[in-house]
CSV table of C-alpha atoms and ligand atoms in Angstrom, one decimal:
chain,number,residue,atom,x,y,z
A,836,MET,CA,13.6,-35.7,-67.9
A,837,ILE,CA,11.2,-35.3,-65.0
A,838,LYS,CA,9.7,-31.9,-63.9
A,839,ILE,CA,7.4,-31.1,-61.0
A,840,ILE,CA,5.2,-28.1,-61.1
A,841,GLN,CA,2.2,-26.7,-59.2
A,842,GLY,CA,-0.5,-25.4,-61.5
A,843,ASP,CA,-3.5,-26.1,-63.7
A,844,ILE,CA,-2.8,-28.8,-66.3
A,845,THR,CA,-5.2,-27.3,-68.8
A,846,THR,CA,-2.8,-24.4,-69.3
A,847,LEU,CA,0.2,-26.5,-70.3
A,848,ALA,CA,1.4,-26.2,-73.9
A,849,VAL,CA,2.8,-29.7,-74.1
A,850,ASP,CA,2.3,-32.5,-76.6
A,851,ALA,CA,-0.1,-34.4,-74.3
A,852,ILE,CA,-1.9,-33.9,-71.0
A,853,VAL,CA,-3.2,-36.9,-69.1
A,854,ASN,CA,-6.8,-36.8,-67.9
A,855,ALA,CA,-7.9,-38.7,-64.8
A,856,ALA,CA,-11.1,-39.9,-66.4
A,857,ASN,CA,-13.7,-42.5,-65.6
A,858,GLN,CA,-14.6,-45.6,-67.6
A,859,VAL,CA,-17.5,-43.9,-69.5
A,860,MET,CA,-15.0,-41.2,-70.7
A,861,LEU,CA,-17.6,-38.5,-71.2
A,862,GLY,CA,-16.3,-36.0,-68.6
A,863,GLY,CA,-16.9,-35.6,-64.9
A,864,GLY,CA,-15.6,-33.5,-62.0
A,865,GLY,CA,-12.1,-32.7,-60.9
A,866,VAL,CA,-9.4,-32.5,-63.5
A,867,ASP,CA,-11.7,-34.4,-65.9
A,868,GLY,CA,-14.2,-31.6,-65.7
A,869,ALA,CA,-11.5,-28.9,-66.0
A,870,ILE,CA,-10.0,-30.5,-69.2
A,871,HIS,CA,-13.4,-30.9,-70.9
A,872,ARG,CA,-14.4,-27.3,-70.1
A,873,ALA,CA,-11.1,-26.0,-71.4
A,874,ALA,CA,-11.0,-28.3,-74.5
A,875,GLY,CA,-14.6,-27.5,-75.5
A,876,HIS,CA,-17.5,-29.6,-76.8
A,877,GLU,CA,-15.4,-31.2,-79.5
A,878,LEU,CA,-13.6,-33.2,-76.8
A,879,TYR,CA,-16.9,-34.7,-75.7
A,880,GLU,CA,-17.7,-35.5,-79.3
A,881,ALA,CA,-14.3,-37.2,-79.8
A,882,CYS,CA,-14.8,-39.2,-76.6
A,883,LEU,CA,-18.2,-40.3,-77.7
A,884,LYS,CA,-16.6,-41.8,-80.8
A,885,VAL,CA,-14.2,-44.0,-78.7
A,886,PRO,CA,-15.6,-47.5,-79.0
A,887,GLU,CA,-17.1,-49.1,-75.9
A,888,VAL,CA,-15.3,-52.3,-74.9
A,889,ARG,CA,-18.4,-53.2,-73.0
A,890,PRO,CA,-21.7,-51.3,-72.3
A,891,GLY,CA,-20.8,-48.0,-70.6
A,892,VAL,CA,-17.0,-48.6,-70.7
A,893,ARG,CA,-14.8,-46.9,-73.2
A,894,CYS,CA,-11.6,-47.0,-71.2
A,895,PRO,CA,-11.2,-49.8,-68.6
A,896,THR,CA,-9.4,-49.0,-65.4
A,897,GLY,CA,-5.6,-49.0,-66.0
A,898,GLU,CA,-5.9,-48.5,-69.7
A,899,ALA,CA,-5.5,-45.3,-71.8
A,900,ARG,CA,-7.1,-43.7,-74.8
A,901,ILE,CA,-5.9,-40.7,-76.9
A,902,THR,CA,-7.9,-37.8,-78.4
A,903,PRO,CA,-6.9,-34.4,-79.9
A,904,GLY,CA,-6.7,-31.5,-77.4
A,905,PHE,CA,-9.0,-29.2,-79.4
A,906,LYS,CA,-9.1,-25.8,-77.7
A,907,LEU,CA,-6.4,-26.8,-75.1
A,908,PRO,CA,-2.9,-25.6,-75.7
A,909,ALA,CA,-1.9,-29.3,-75.5
A,910,LYS,CA,-1.9,-31.3,-78.8
A,911,PHE,CA,-3.4,-34.4,-77.3
A,912,VAL,CA,-5.4,-35.6,-74.3
A,913,ILE,CA,-4.5,-39.0,-73.0
A,914,HIS,CA,-7.5,-40.3,-71.0
A,915,THR,CA,-6.7,-42.9,-68.3
A,916,VAL,CA,-8.8,-44.3,-65.6
A,917,GLY,CA,-7.3,-44.8,-62.2
A,918,PRO,CA,-8.5,-47.3,-59.6
A,919,VAL,CA,-10.9,-46.2,-56.9
A,920,TYR,CA,-9.0,-46.7,-53.7
A,921,SER,CA,-10.7,-49.3,-51.4
A,922,GLY,CA,-8.0,-50.1,-48.8
A,923,GLY,CA,-5.2,-51.2,-51.1
A,924,GLN,CA,-5.9,-55.0,-51.1
A,925,HIS,CA,-7.8,-55.0,-54.4
A,926,GLY,CA,-5.0,-54.6,-56.9
A,927,GLU,CA,-5.2,-50.8,-56.8
A,928,ALA,CA,-1.4,-50.3,-56.9
A,929,GLU,CA,-1.0,-52.4,-60.0
A,930,LYS,CA,-3.9,-50.6,-61.7
A,931,LEU,CA,-2.5,-47.2,-60.9
A,932,ALA,CA,0.9,-48.3,-62.2
A,933,ALA,CA,-0.7,-49.5,-65.4
A,934,CYS,CA,-2.3,-46.0,-65.9
A,935,TYR,CA,1.2,-44.4,-66.0
A,936,ARG,CA,2.8,-47.2,-68.2
A,937,ASN,CA,-0.1,-47.2,-70.7
A,938,SER,CA,-0.3,-43.4,-70.9
A,939,LEU,CA,3.5,-43.1,-71.5
A,940,ALA,CA,3.4,-45.9,-74.1
A,941,LEU,CA,0.5,-44.2,-75.9
A,942,ALA,CA,2.4,-40.9,-75.8
A,943,ALA,CA,5.5,-42.5,-77.3
A,944,GLU,CA,3.4,-44.2,-80.0
A,945,ASN,CA,2.1,-40.7,-81.0
A,946,ASP,CA,5.7,-39.2,-81.1
A,947,CYS,CA,5.0,-37.0,-78.0
A,948,THR,CA,8.2,-35.5,-76.5
A,949,SER,CA,6.4,-33.9,-73.6
A,950,ILE,CA,3.6,-35.2,-71.4
A,951,ALA,CA,2.0,-33.9,-68.2
A,952,PHE,CA,0.3,-36.0,-65.5
A,953,PRO,CA,-2.1,-34.9,-62.8
A,954,CYS,CA,-2.1,-36.9,-59.5
A,955,ILE,CA,-4.2,-39.7,-60.8
A,956,SER,CA,-6.8,-41.3,-58.4
A,957,THR,CA,-5.8,-39.0,-55.5
A,958,GLY,CA,-8.9,-36.8,-55.6
A,959,ILE,CA,-12.4,-38.3,-55.9
A,960,TYR,CA,-11.0,-41.8,-56.2
A,961,GLY,CA,-9.3,-41.4,-52.8
A,962,TYR,CA,-5.9,-42.9,-53.4
A,963,PRO,CA,-3.4,-41.8,-50.6
A,964,LYS,CA,-1.2,-39.1,-52.1
A,965,GLU,CA,2.2,-40.4,-51.0
A,966,ALA,CA,1.6,-44.0,-52.1
A,967,ALA,CA,0.2,-42.8,-55.4
A,968,ALA,CA,3.2,-40.5,-56.0
A,969,GLN,CA,5.7,-43.3,-55.3
A,970,ILE,CA,4.0,-45.4,-57.9
A,971,ALA,CA,3.9,-42.6,-60.4
A,972,VAL,CA,7.6,-41.7,-60.0
A,973,ARG,CA,8.7,-45.4,-60.1
A,974,GLU,CA,6.8,-46.0,-63.3
A,975,VAL,CA,8.0,-42.8,-65.0
A,976,LYS,CA,11.6,-43.4,-64.1
A,977,ALA,CA,11.4,-47.0,-65.4
A,978,PHE,CA,9.9,-45.9,-68.6
A,979,LEU,CA,12.5,-43.1,-69.2
A,980,ALA,CA,15.4,-45.5,-68.3
A,981,ALA,CA,14.1,-48.1,-70.8
A,982,LYS,CA,13.7,-45.4,-73.5
A,983,ASN,CA,17.2,-44.1,-72.9
A,984,ALA,CA,18.7,-47.6,-73.0
A,985,GLU,CA,16.9,-48.2,-76.3
A,986,THR,CA,18.2,-44.9,-77.8
A,987,ALA,CA,21.7,-45.4,-76.5
A,988,LYS,CA,22.0,-48.6,-78.5
A,989,GLY,CA,21.5,-46.3,-81.5
A,990,GLU,CA,20.5,-47.7,-84.8
A,991,ASP,CA,23.7,-47.9,-87.0
A,992,VAL,CA,23.0,-46.2,-90.2
A,993,PRO,CA,22.7,-49.1,-92.6
A,994,GLN,CA,26.2,-49.7,-94.0
A,995,ASN,CA,24.8,-50.6,-97.4
A,996,GLY,CA,27.8,-49.3,-99.3
A,997,ARG,CA,26.2,-45.9,-99.7
A,998,ALA,CA,28.1,-42.9,-98.4
A,999,ARG,CA,27.2,-42.0,-94.8
A,1000,PRO,CA,24.4,-39.3,-94.8
A,1001,PRO,CA,26.3,-36.0,-94.0
A,1002,SER,CA,23.8,-35.5,-91.1
A,1003,ALA,CA,24.5,-38.9,-89.4
A,1004,PRO,CA,26.8,-38.4,-86.5
A,1005,LEU,CA,29.9,-40.6,-86.0
A,1006,GLN,CA,30.5,-42.8,-82.9
A,1007,ASN,CA,33.7,-44.7,-82.8
A,1008,GLY,CA,34.0,-44.1,-86.5
A,1009,ARG,CA,30.6,-45.6,-87.3
A,1010,ALA,CA,27.6,-43.6,-88.3
A,1011,VAL,CA,24.7,-43.8,-85.8
A,1012,ALA,CA,21.2,-42.5,-86.1
A,1013,PRO,CA,20.7,-39.1,-84.5
A,1014,ARG,CA,19.3,-39.4,-81.0
A,1015,PRO,CA,15.5,-38.6,-80.7
A,1016,PRO,CA,14.8,-36.0,-77.9
A,1017,GLU,CA,14.3,-37.5,-74.5
A,1018,MET,CA,10.6,-37.3,-73.4
A,1019,GLU,CA,9.9,-34.6,-70.8
A,1020,VAL,CA,7.5,-35.9,-68.2
A,1021,ILE,CA,5.8,-33.2,-66.0
A,1022,PHE,CA,4.0,-34.0,-62.8
A,1023,CYS,CA,1.5,-31.1,-62.7
A,1024,CYS,CA,0.2,-30.9,-59.1
A,1025,PHE,CA,-2.8,-28.8,-58.4
A,1026,SER,CA,-1.7,-28.0,-54.9
A,1027,GLU,CA,1.7,-27.1,-53.4
A,1028,ARG,CA,1.2,-29.9,-50.9
A,1029,ASP,CA,1.0,-32.4,-53.7
A,1030,ALA,CA,4.0,-30.9,-55.4
A,1031,ASN,CA,6.0,-31.2,-52.2
A,1032,VAL,CA,5.2,-34.9,-52.0
A,1033,TYR,CA,6.7,-35.4,-55.4
A,1034,ARG,CA,9.7,-33.2,-54.7
A,1035,SER,CA,10.5,-35.3,-51.6
A,1036,LEU,CA,10.6,-38.4,-53.9
A,1037,ILE,CA,12.8,-36.8,-56.6
A,1038,ALA,CA,15.5,-35.3,-54.4
B,1355,APR,N1,-4.9,-29.3,-63.0
B,1355,APR,C1,-4.2,-30.3,-62.4
B,1355,APR,N2,-4.6,-31.1,-61.5
B,1355,APR,C2,-5.9,-31.0,-61.1
B,1355,APR,C3,-6.8,-30.0,-61.7
B,1355,APR,C4,-6.2,-29.2,-62.7
B,1355,APR,N3,-7.0,-28.3,-63.3
B,1355,APR,N4,-8.0,-30.2,-61.1
B,1355,APR,C5,-7.9,-31.1,-60.2
B,1355,APR,N5,-6.7,-31.6,-60.2
B,1355,APR,C6,-6.1,-32.7,-59.3
B,1355,APR,C7,-6.7,-32.9,-58.0
B,1355,APR,O1,-6.4,-32.0,-57.1
B,1355,APR,C8,-6.2,-34.3,-57.7
B,1355,APR,O2,-4.9,-34.1,-57.1
B,1355,APR,O3,-6.2,-33.9,-60.0
B,1355,APR,C9,-6.0,-34.9,-59.1
B,1355,APR,C10,-7.0,-36.1,-59.4
B,1355,APR,O4,-8.2,-35.8,-58.8
B,1355,APR,P1,-9.6,-36.0,-59.6
B,1355,APR,O5,-9.7,-35.1,-60.7
B,1355,APR,O6,-10.7,-36.1,-58.6
B,1355,APR,O7,-9.4,-37.5,-60.2
B,1355,APR,P2,-9.5,-38.9,-59.6
B,1355,APR,O8,-9.2,-38.9,-58.1
B,1355,APR,O9,-8.6,-39.8,-60.5
B,1355,APR,O10,-11.0,-39.3,-59.8
B,1355,APR,C11,-11.5,-39.5,-61.1
B,1355,APR,O11,-13.3,-38.0,-60.8
B,1355,APR,O12,-13.6,-36.2,-62.0
B,1355,APR,C12,-14.0,-37.5,-61.9
B,1355,APR,O13,-14.7,-38.2,-64.0
B,1355,APR,C13,-13.7,-38.3,-63.0
B,1355,APR,O14,-14.9,-40.2,-62.2
B,1355,APR,C14,-13.6,-39.7,-62.4
B,1355,APR,C15,-13.0,-39.4,-61.0
């Protein structure tokens, strides 16, 4: 399920909020600064422990890393690094798409059922808001569609001769695994203008 809200992502009591970080992953301005301020110093300490993949780079552009949320109402922070927009001819669209895909995958791996995204790369990194929102919505819809298809297949409760567990629901007379809750994805826009851009895409 997709929701669009206007507000401050640091206030959301969801399983994971996504941080628009930089590759060093030790805080910054914008939403990165707000998240670190709200989470407290333990977040900085946790980021410091994330191994560098090369000098000065803990999270390469397009990838994602997860830490606890500490003083935030969110359980986790998923740090992702968007591309710096430089005209659109340097793979920026694919890198931004990868931010959403990798953040969603990491959330699913950590059994998150709710995740909130800021408008990655559209502040200091200068990505045009409308183009960025189109990429974000496309990637989130694709992820949720794939997850739903996977769940809809259902895992038949192994018919190993044992009686069907009383809790396992029946479908066409066969026991199927209970459906896990669908992930709720929230686009948390800091401004009403940004929220309207998303609303125009998810009519
Ligand atoms: N809640 C939700 N969204 C927010 C908040 C907040 N508290 N604060 C800012 N934003 C929004 C901005 O309005 C923008 O739409 O987050 C979006 C992303 O903007 P930036 O935070 O500037 O992130 P980005 O453009 O990806 O640039 C990342 O900025 O802060 C540094 O360390 C960060 O170097 C990195 C760069």
